[in-house]
XYZ file of C-alpha atoms in Angstrom:
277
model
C -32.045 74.932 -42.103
C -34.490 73.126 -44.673
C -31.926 71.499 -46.306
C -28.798 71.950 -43.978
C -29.261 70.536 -40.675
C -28.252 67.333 -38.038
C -31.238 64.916 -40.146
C -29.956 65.504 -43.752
C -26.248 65.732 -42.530
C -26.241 62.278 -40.867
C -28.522 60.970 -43.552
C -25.809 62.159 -46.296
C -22.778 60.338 -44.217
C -24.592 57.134 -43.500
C -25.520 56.813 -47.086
C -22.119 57.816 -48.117
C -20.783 55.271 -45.474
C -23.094 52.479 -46.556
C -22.510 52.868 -50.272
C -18.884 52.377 -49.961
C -19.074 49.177 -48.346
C -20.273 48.013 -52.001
C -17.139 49.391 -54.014
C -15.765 47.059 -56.135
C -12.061 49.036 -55.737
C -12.737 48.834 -52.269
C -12.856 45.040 -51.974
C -11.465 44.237 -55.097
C -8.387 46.561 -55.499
C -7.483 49.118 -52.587
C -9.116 47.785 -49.118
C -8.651 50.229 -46.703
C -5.654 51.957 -48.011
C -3.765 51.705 -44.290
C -1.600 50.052 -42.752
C -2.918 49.222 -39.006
C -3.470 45.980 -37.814
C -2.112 44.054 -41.270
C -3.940 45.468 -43.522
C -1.656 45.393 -46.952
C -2.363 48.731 -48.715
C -3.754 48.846 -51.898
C -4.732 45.021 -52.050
C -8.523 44.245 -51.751
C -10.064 42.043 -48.907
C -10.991 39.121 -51.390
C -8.978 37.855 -54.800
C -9.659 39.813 -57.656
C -10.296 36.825 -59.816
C -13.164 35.383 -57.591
C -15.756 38.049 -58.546
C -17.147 36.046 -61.258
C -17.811 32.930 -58.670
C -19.632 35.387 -56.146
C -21.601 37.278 -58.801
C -22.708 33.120 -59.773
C -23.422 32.575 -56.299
C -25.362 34.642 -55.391
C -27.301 34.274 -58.910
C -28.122 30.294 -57.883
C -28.921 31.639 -54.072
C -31.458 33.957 -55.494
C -33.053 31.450 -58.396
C -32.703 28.480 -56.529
C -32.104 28.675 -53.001
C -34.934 28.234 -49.948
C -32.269 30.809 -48.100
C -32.179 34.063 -50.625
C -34.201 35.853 -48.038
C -31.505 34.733 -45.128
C -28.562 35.892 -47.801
C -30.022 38.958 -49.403
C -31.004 40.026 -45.612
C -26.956 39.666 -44.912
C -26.054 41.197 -47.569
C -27.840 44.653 -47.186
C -27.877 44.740 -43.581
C -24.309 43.607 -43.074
C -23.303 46.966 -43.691
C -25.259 49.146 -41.378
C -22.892 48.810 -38.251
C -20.059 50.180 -40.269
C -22.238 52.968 -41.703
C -22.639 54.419 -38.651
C -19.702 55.383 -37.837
C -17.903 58.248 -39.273
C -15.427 56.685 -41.705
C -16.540 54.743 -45.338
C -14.210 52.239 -46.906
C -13.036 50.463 -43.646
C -11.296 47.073 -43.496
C -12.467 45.470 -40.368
C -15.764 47.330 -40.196
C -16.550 45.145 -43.223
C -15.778 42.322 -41.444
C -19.328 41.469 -41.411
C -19.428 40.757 -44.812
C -16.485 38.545 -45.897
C -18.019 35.295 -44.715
C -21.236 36.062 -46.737
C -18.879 36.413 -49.659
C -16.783 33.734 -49.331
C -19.902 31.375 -48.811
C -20.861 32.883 -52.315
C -17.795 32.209 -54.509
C -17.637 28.823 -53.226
C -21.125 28.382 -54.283
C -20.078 29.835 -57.665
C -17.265 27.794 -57.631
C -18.962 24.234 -56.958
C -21.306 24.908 -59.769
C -18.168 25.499 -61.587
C -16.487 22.199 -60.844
C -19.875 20.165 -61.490
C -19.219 21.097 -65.277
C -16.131 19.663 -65.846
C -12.833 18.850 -63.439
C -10.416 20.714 -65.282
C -11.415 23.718 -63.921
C -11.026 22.850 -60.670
C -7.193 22.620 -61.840
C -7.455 25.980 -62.799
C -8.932 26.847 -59.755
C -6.151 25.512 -57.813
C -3.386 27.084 -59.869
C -4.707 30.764 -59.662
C -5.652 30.609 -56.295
C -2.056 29.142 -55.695
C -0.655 32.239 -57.348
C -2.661 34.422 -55.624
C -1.873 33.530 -52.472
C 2.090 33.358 -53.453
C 1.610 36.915 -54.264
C -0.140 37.810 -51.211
C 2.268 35.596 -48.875
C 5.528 37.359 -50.176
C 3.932 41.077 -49.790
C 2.953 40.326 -46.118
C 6.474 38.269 -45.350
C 8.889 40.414 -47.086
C 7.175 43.859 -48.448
C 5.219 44.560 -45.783
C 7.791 44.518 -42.492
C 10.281 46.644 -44.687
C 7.554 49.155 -46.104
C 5.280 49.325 -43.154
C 6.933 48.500 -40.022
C 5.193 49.741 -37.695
C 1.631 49.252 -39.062
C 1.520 45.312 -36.959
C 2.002 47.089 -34.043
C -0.258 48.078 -30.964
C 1.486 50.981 -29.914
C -0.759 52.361 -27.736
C -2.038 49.150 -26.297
C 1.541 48.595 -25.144
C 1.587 52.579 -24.114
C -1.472 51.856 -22.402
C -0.681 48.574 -20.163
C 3.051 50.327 -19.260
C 0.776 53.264 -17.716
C -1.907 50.646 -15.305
C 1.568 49.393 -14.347
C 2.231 52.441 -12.200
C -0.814 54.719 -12.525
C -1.091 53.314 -8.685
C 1.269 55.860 -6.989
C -0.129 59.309 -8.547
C -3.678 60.686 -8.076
C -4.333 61.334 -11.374
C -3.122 59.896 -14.473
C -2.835 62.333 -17.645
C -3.018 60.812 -21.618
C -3.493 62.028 -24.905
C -6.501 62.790 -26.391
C -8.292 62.435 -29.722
C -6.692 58.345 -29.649
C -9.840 57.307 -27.896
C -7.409 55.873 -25.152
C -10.672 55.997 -22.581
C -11.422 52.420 -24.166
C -8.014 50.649 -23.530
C -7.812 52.060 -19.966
C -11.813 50.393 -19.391
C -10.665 47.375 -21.300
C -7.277 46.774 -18.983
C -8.489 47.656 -16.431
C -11.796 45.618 -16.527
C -13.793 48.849 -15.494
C -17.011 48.024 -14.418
C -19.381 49.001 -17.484
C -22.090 50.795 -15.274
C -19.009 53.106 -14.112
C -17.871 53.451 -17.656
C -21.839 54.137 -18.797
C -21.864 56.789 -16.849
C -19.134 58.746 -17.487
C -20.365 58.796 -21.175
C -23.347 60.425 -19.863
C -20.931 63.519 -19.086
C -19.140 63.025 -22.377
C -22.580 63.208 -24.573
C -23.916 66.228 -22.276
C -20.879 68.336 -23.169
C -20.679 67.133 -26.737
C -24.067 68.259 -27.387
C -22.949 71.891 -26.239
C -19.804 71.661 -28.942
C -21.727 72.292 -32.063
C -18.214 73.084 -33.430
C -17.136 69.525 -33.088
C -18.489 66.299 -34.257
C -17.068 63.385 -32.874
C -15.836 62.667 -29.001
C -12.468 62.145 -29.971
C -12.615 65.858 -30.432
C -13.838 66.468 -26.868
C -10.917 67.860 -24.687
C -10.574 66.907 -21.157
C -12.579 63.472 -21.159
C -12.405 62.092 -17.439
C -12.728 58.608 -16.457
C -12.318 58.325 -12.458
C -8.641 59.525 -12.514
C -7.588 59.223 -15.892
C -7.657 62.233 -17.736
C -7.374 62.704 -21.720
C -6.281 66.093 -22.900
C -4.459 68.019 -25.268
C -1.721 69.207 -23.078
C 0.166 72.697 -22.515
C 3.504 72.656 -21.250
C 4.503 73.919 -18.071
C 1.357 74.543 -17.118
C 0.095 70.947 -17.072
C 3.071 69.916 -15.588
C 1.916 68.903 -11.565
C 4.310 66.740 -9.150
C 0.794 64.376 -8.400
C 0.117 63.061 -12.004
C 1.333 60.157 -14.563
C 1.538 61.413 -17.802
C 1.804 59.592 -20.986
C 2.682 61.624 -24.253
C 3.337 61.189 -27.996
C 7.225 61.842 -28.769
C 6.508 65.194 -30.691
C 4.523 66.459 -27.207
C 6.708 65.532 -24.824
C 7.771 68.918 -22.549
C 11.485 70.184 -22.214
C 11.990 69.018 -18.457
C 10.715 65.250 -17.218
C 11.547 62.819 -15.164
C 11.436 59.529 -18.145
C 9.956 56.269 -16.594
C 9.050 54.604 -19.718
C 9.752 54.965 -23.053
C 7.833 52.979 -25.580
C 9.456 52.569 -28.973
C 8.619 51.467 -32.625
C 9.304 48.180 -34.083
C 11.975 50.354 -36.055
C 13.245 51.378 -32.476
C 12.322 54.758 -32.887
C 10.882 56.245 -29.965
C 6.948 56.529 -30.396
C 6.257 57.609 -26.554
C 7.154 58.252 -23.355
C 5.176 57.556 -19.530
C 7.028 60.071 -17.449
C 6.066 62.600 -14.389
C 7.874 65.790 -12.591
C 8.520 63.925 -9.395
C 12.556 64.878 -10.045
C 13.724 63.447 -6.353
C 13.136 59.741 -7.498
């Protein structure tokens, strides 16, 4: 317990966490390594080629600048928000930090251009190819390899359901997706009703010591929605929506929605047991 316990094991993965947010692979060469929301896979956040300029920058910031303090404050806070949650290396969690950077290499680059013109030329002929590069991988590559990764499956899942959640009592979705958010967001839940449901949800988590995060919680209520792990027939109830993922969809349904790919495979399907309608 001295040395294995909740302080050193959150310790460990928000160091771990924060660390990786200052991997040169990370925003030089990999990113994220997925596919949601346009990220390209194994492509960094910023151009390879304008490390030198940001190391530069931030060397004149820090020997010459009235705003180091401002800049070195950005630069090793920026990362905290994304350290504390529970994945490292994440694309959008970094967020924080790209302006920072880019306000760097320009300073780098400026300096650069004071010294003579022809390297602004340069300048403008790399980053021309580099954005060539990038610009054909996210046109052409990147619909054909990753087709689906631009799309908001279960926001569109999500918004389908509200559509007709209004004739059942109870409306059944998938856990471990952290759907709970979506349904507050589209449905503009008040945030004192949402607040408190999270009460329950942290109550019950801190009696799972087998489970760390609240995607893992099963049966997470807000008001009528429901988000569970579901087993077929006995979930199945003539008064509930249910929305499920195509590989847990049960044998007999009555299908009011089905919500496909952009490669028109089906990814979904919003259905009930009301088999008269």
């Amino acid at each position: 317990r001295i040395f294995y316990n909740k302080i050193t094991f959150y310790w460990h993965l928000f160091l771990e966490n924060y660390l990786s947010y200052f991997s040169p692979v990370f925003w030089l060469s990999s990113g994220s390594g997925n596919t949601s929301y346009s990220n390209l896979p194994n492509f960094g956040l910023v151009y390879f080629w304008t490390l030198p300029f940001l190391l530069l920058g931030l060397k004149e910031i820090i020997q010459k600048s009235k705003f180091k303090f401002f800049i070195l404050l950005w630069l090793f806070v920026g990362p905290v928000s994304a350290a504390i949650t529970k994945d490292p290396y994440h694309a959008h969690r970094a967020v924080v930090l790209m302006g920072l950077f880019e306000i760097l290499t320009a300073i780098g680059l400026i300096k650069l251009f004071k010294k003579s013109k022809i390297y602004l030329y340069l300048f403008l002929i790399v980053c021309l190819l580099s954005l060539s590069s990038y610009l054909f991988k996210y046109s052409f590559v990147y619909p054909v390899k990753h087709i689906n990764g631009m799309s908001n499956l279960f926001n569109q899942s999500v918004v389908e359901v509200l559509k007709l959640e209004g004739n059942y009592k109870y409306v059944n979705l998938p856990e471990r997706f952290e759907l709970q958010s979506l349904v507050a967001f589209y449905q503009k839940t008040d945030p004192a009703f949402f607040q408190s449901a999270t009460k329950d949800w942290q109550s019950r988590l801190s009696k799972r010591p087998d489970i760390l995060y609240l995607d893992q919680l099963p049966n997470i209520n807000l008001g009528k929605f429901i988000f569970k792990s579901y087993n077929w027939p006995d979930d199945a109830n003539s008064d509930s929506l249910y929305l499920a993922l195509v590989e847990k969809l049960p044998q007999k349904r009555h299908t009011l929605k089905i919500i496909y790919t952009n490669d028109q495979s089906v990814f979904a399907e919003i259905f009930d047991f009301r088999y008269d309608k």
